[in-house]
CSV table of C-alpha atoms in Angstrom, one decimal:
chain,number,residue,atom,x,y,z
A,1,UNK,CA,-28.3,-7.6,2.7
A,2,UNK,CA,-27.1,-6.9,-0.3
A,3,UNK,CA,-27.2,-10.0,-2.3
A,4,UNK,CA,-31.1,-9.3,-1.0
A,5,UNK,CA,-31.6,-5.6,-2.1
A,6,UNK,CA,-30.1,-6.6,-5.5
A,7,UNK,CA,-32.7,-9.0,-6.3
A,8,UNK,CA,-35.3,-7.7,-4.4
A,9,UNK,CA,-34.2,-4.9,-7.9
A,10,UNK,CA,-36.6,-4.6,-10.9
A,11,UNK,CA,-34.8,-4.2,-14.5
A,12,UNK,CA,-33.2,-1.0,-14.6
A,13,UNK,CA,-33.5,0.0,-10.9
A,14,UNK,CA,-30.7,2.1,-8.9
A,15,UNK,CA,-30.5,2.0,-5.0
A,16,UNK,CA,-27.9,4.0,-3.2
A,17,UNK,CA,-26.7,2.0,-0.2
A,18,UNK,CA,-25.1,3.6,3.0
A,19,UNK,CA,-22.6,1.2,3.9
A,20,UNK,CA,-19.5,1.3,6.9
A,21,UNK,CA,-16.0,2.3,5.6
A,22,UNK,CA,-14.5,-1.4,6.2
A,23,UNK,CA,-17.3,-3.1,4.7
A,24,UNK,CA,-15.9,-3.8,1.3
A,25,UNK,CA,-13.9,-6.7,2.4
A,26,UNK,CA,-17.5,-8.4,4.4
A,27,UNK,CA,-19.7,-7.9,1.2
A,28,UNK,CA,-17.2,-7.9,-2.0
A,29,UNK,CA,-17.3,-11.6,-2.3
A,30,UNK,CA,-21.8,-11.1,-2.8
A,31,UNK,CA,-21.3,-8.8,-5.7
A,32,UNK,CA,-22.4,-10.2,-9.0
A,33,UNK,CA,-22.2,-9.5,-12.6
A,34,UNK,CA,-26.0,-7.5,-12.2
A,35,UNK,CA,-24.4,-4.5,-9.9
A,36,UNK,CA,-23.1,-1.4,-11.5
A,37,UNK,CA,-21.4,1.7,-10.7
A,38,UNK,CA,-19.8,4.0,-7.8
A,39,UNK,CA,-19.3,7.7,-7.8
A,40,UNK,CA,-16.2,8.5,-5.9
A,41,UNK,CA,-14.7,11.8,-4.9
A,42,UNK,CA,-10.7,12.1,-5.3
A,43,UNK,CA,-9.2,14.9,-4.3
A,44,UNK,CA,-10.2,15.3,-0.6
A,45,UNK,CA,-8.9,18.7,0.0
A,46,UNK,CA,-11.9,19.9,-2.0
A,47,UNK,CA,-14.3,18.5,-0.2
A,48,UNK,CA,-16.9,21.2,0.5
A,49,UNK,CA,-18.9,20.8,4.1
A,50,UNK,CA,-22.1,17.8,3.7
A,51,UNK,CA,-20.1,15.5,1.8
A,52,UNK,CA,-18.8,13.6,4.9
A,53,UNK,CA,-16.5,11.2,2.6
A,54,UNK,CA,-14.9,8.4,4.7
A,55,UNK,CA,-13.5,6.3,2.3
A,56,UNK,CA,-11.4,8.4,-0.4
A,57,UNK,CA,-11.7,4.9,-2.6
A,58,UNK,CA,-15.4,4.1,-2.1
A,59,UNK,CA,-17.0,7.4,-1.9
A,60,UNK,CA,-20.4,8.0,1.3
A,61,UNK,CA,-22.1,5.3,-0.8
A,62,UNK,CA,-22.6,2.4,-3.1
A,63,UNK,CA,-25.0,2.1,-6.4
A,64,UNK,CA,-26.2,-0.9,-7.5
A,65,UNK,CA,-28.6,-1.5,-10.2
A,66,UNK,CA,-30.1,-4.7,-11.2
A,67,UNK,CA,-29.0,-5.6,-14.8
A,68,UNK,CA,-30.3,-7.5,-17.9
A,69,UNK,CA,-27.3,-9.4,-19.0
A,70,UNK,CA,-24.5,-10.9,-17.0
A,71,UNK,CA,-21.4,-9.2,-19.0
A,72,UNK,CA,-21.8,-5.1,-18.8
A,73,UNK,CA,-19.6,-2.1,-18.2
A,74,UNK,CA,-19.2,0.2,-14.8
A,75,UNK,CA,-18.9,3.8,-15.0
A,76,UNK,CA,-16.7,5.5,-13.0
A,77,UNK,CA,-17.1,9.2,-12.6
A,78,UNK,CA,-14.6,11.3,-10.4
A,79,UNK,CA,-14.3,15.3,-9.1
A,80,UNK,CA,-13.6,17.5,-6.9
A,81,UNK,CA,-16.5,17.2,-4.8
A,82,UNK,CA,-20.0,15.7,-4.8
A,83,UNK,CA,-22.0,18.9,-5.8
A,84,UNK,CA,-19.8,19.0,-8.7
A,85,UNK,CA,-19.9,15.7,-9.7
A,86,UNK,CA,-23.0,17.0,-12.1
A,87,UNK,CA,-21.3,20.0,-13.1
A,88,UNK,CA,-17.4,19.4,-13.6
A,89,UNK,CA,-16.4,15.6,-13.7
A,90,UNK,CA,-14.7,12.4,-15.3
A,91,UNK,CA,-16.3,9.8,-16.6
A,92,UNK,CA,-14.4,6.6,-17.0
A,93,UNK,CA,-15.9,3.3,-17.9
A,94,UNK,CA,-14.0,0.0,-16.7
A,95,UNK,CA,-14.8,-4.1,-16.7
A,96,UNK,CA,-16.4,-6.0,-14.0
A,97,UNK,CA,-13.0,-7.7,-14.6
A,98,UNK,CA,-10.9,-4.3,-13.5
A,99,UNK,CA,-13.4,-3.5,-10.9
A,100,UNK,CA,-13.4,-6.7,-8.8
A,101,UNK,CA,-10.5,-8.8,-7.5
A,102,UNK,CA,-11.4,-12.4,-7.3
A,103,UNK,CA,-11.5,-12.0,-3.3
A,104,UNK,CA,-13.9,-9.1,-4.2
A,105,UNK,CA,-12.2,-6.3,-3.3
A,106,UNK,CA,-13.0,-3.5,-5.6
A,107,UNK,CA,-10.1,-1.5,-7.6
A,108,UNK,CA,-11.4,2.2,-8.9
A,109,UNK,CA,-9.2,2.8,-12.3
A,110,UNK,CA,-10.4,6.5,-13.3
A,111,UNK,CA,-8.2,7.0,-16.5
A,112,UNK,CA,-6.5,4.6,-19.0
A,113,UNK,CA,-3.4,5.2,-17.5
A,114,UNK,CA,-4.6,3.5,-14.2
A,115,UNK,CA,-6.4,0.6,-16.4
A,116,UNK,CA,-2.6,-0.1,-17.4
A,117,UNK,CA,-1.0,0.0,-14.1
A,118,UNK,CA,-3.8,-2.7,-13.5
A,119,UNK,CA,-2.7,-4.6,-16.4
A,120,UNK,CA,1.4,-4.2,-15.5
A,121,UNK,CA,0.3,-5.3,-12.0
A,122,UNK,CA,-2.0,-7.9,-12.8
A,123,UNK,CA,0.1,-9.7,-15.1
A,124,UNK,CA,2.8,-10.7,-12.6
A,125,UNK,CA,3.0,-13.7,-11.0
A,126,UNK,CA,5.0,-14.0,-8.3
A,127,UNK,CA,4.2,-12.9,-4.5
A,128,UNK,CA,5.7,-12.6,-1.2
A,129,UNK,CA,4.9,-16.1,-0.1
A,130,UNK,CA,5.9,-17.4,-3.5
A,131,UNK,CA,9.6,-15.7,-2.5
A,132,UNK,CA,9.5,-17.6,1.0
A,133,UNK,CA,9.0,-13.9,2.5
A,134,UNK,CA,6.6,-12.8,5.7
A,135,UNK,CA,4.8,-9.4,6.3
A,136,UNK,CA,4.7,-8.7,9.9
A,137,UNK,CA,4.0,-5.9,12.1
A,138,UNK,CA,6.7,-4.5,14.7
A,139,UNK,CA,6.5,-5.4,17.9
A,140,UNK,CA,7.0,-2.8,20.5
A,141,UNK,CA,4.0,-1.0,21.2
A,142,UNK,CA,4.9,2.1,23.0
A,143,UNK,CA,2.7,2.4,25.7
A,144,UNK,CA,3.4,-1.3,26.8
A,145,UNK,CA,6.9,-1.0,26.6
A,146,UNK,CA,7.4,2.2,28.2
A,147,UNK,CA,9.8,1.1,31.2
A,148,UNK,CA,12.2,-0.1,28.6
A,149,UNK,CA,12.0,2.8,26.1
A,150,UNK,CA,15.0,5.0,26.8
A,151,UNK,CA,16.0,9.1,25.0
A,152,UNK,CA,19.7,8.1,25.3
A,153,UNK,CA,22.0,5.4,24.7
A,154,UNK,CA,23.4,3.4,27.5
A,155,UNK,CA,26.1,1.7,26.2
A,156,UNK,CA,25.2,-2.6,25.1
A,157,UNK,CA,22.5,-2.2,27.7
A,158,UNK,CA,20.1,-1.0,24.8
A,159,UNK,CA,19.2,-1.0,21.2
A,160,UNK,CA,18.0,0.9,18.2
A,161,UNK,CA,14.2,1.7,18.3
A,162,UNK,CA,12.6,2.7,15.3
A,163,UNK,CA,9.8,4.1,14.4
A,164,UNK,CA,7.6,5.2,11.4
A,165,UNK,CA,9.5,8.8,11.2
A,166,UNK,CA,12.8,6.8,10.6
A,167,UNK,CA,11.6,6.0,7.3
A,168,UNK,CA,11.7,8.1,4.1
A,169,UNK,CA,11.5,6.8,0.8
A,170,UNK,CA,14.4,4.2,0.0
A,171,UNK,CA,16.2,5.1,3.1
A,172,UNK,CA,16.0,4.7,7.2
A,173,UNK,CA,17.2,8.1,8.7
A,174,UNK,CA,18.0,7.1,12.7
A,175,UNK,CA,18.6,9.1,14.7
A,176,UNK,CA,16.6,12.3,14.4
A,177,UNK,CA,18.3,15.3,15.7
A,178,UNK,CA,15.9,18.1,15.7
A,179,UNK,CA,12.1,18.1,17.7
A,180,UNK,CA,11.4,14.1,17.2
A,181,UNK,CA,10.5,14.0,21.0
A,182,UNK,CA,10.4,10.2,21.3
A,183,UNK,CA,12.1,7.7,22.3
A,184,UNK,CA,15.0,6.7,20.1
A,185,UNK,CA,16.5,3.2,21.6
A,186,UNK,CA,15.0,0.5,23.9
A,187,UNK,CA,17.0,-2.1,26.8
A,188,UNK,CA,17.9,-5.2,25.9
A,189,UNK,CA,13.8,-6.6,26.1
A,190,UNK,CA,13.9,-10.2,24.0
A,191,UNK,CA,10.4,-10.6,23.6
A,192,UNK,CA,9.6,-7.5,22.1
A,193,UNK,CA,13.2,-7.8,19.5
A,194,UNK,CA,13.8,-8.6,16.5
A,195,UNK,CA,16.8,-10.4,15.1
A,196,UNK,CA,19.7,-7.5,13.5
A,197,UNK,CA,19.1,-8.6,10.0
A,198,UNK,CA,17.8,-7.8,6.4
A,199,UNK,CA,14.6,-6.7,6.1
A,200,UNK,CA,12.5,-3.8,4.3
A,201,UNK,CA,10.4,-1.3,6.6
A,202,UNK,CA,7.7,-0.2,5.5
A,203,UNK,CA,5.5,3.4,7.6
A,204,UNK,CA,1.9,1.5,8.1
A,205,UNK,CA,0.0,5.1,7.8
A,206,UNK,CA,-0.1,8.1,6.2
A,207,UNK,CA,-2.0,11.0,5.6
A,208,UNK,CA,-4.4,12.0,2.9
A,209,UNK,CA,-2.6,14.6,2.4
A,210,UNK,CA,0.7,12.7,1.8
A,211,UNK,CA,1.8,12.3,-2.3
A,212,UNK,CA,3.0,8.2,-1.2
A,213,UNK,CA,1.1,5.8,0.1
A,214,UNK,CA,3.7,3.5,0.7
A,215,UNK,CA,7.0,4.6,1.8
A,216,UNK,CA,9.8,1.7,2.3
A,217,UNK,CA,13.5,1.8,3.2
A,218,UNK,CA,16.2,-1.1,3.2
A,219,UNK,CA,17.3,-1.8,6.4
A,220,UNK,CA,20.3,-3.9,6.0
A,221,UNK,CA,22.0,-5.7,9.3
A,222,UNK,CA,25.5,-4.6,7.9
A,223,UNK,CA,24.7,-0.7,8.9
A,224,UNK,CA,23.9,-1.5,12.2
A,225,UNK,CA,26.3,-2.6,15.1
A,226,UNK,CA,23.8,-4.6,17.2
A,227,UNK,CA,22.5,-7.9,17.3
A,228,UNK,CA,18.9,-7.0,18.1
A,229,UNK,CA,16.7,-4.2,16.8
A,230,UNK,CA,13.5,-2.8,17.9
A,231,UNK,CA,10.4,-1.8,15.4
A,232,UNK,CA,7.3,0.0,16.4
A,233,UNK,CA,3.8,-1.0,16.2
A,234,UNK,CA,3.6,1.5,13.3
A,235,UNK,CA,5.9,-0.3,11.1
A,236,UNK,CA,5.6,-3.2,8.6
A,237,UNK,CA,8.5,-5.2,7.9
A,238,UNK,CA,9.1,-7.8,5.5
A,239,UNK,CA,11.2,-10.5,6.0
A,240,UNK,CA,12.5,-14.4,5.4
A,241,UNK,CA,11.7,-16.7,8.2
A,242,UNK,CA,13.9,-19.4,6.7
A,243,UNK,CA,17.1,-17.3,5.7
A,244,UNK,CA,17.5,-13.4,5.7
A,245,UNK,CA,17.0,-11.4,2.7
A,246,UNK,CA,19.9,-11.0,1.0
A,247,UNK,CA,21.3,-6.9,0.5
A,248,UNK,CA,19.6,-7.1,-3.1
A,249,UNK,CA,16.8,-8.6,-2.5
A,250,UNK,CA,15.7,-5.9,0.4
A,251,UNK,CA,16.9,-3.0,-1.6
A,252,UNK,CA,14.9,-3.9,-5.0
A,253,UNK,CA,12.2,-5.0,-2.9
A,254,UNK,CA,12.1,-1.4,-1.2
A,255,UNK,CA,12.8,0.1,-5.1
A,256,UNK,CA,9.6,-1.8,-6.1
A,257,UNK,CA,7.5,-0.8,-2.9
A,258,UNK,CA,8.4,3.0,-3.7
A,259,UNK,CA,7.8,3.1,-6.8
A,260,UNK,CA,5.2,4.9,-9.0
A,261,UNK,CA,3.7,2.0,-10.5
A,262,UNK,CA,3.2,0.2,-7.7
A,263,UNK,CA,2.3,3.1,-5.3
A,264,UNK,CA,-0.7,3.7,-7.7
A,265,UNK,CA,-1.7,0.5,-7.9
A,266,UNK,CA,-1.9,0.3,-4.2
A,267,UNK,CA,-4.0,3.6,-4.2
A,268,UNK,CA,-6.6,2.4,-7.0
A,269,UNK,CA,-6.9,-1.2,-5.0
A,270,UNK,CA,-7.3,0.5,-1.2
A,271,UNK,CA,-9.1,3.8,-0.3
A,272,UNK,CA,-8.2,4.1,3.2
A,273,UNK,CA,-4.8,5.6,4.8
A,274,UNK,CA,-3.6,2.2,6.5
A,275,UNK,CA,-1.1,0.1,4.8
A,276,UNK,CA,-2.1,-3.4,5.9
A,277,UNK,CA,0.0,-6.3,6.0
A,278,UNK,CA,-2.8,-8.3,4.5
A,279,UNK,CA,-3.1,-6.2,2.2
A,280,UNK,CA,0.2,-6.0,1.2
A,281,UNK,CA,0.9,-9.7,1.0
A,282,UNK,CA,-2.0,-9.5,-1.5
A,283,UNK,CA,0.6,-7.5,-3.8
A,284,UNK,CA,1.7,-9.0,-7.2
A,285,UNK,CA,5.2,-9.5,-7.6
A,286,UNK,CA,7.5,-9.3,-10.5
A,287,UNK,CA,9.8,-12.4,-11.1
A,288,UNK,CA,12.4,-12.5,-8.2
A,289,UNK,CA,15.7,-12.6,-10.5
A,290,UNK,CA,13.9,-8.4,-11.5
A,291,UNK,CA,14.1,-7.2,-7.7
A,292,UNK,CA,17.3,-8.8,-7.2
A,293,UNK,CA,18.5,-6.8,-10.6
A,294,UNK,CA,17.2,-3.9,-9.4
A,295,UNK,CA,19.1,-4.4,-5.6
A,296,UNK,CA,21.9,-5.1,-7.5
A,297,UNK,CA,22.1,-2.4,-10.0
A,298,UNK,CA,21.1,0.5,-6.8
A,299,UNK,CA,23.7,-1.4,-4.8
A,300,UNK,CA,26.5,-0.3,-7.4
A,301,UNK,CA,25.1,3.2,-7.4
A,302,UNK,CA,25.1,2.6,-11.1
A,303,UNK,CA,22.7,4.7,-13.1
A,304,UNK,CA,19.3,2.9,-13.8
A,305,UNK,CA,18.7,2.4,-17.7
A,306,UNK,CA,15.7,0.5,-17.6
A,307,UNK,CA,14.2,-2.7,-16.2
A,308,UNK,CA,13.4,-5.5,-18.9
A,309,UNK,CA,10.4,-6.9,-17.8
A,310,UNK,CA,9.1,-9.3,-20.7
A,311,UNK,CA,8.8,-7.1,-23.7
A,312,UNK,CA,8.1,-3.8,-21.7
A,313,UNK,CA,11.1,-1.3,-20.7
A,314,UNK,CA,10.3,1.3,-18.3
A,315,UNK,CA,11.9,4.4,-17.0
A,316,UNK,CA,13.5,4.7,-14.3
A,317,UNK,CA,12.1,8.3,-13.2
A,318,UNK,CA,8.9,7.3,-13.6
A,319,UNK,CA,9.1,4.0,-11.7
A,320,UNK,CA,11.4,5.8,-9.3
A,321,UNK,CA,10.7,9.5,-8.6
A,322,UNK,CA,12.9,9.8,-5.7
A,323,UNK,CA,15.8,8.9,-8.0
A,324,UNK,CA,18.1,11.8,-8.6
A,325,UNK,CA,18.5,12.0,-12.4
């Protein structure tokens, strides 16, 4: 449909396309270098009423206008609502380049500053697969599993249970104490288990409302007196099929996956509140010998300089925010 509506364009011609929130993914791969521009509206707690935005990243809509040459620009422009858009707003222009990844997702950079998180990003090589690492999601889904969840322990005839409240940036906090109702340990259930070993948790939602996106924590087998563990649906966890992570791998790899840098990236590349494991194994990686300095240096509790990457040095409170100075 929209290959068609593009050509079915004159020189110069705009359409404004209603499309469904999940749709970027079905079409992306169709867009060409003769469609421009988006108008998005950022800061969602300034929505006014008739704005109905779905997709923080994407906007109610998408504009397209058939072009004269293949190479061109896309204007970006941001604010606090759509009837201000005209009034009060950023414009920012970007590359075809910055605005579509070759699977054709699209990334919305609205300053220069997120053009070089794009560039940081971009520029690394490695990936989770490259590393021999999975993304998978946990197992026990609550409503399934309810005969074996259990409020308090009962000696070896149960496990830890965990679920997305658990986790806080860079640490796992189990268990709650005061009004988390659920839950906190599960019997002895194989199939819905996990080995007790290395891996890095990540929360699968949040709210708009939230300052992260992504929020990870280490969980490392050594903390925890147990063979098996159990994860809830509404976790992530990244892991080594082959061998476990080792303690620095899954504590630079949670660094990374809190950070600034990589939290924005996440935000510019993926509108929507879910933190997908697709999308996620998507992520660029720095080299692997990097993470495992960073693991090692937190590890130490040794204060974090700076991380070398090539010919860039970066601070550490800016990388790392929930790093006490």
């Amino acid at each position: 449909m929209y290959s068609l509506t593009q050509h079915s364009l004159k020189a110069g011609q705009d359409v404004l396309a209603q499309r469904p929130m999940q749709s970027r993914k079905a079409y992306g791969p169709f867009l060409t270098p003769a469609m421009l521009g988006q108008c998005m509206a950022e800061q969602l707690g300034k929505m006014v009423n008739g704005d109905h935005i779905l997709d923080p990243t994407m906007g109610s809509g998408t504009f397209t206008r058939r072009g004269e040459t293949a190479e061109f620009a896309i204007e970006i422009s941001s604010s606090a609502s759509l009837q201000a858009i005209r009034q009060n707003h950023i414009a920012h222009t970007i590359t075809r380049k910055q605005f579509i990844r070759p699977l054709g997702l699209f990334r919305l950079p609205t300053s220069a500053g997120d053009e070089e998180v794009l560039n940081i990003v971009d520029s690394w090589t490695g990936s989770f697969q490259a590393y021999g690492m999975a993304i998978s999601t946990g197992p026990v889904v609550p409503f399934r599993a309810r005969s074996y969840l259990m409020d308090k322990p009962d000696g070896t005839a149960c496990v830890p249970l965990l679920w997305m409240q658990h986790i806080k940036p860079h640490k796992i906090t189990w268990p709650l104490q005061h009004g988390f109702r659920k839950p906190q340990y599960i019997a002895r259930a194989l199939s819905l288990l996990v080995p007790n070993a290395n891996y890095v948790l990540l929360r699968r939602f949040s709210a708009k409302e939230e300052v992260r996106r992504l929020v990870a924590a280490p969980y490392l087998a050594r903390d925890y007196n147990v063979d098996l563990v159990g994860l809830e649906n509404h976790l992530n966890y990244v892991y080594r099929p082959d061998e476990p992570l080792s303690p620095d791998e899954a504590i630079g790899l949670s660094a990374l996956l809190n950070s600034s840098l990589l939290d924005r990236y996440f935000r510019i590349a993926n509108g929507n509140t879910q933190v997908n494991a697709t999308e996620l194994r998507a992520l660029p990686l720095p080299p692997l010998s990097i993470i495992q300095e960073i693991g090692s240096v937190l590890a130490q509790q040794k204060p974090l300089i700076w991380i070398r990457r090539s010919s860039k040095c970066f601070s550490p409170l800016d990388l790392f925010p929930w790093i006490e100075p």
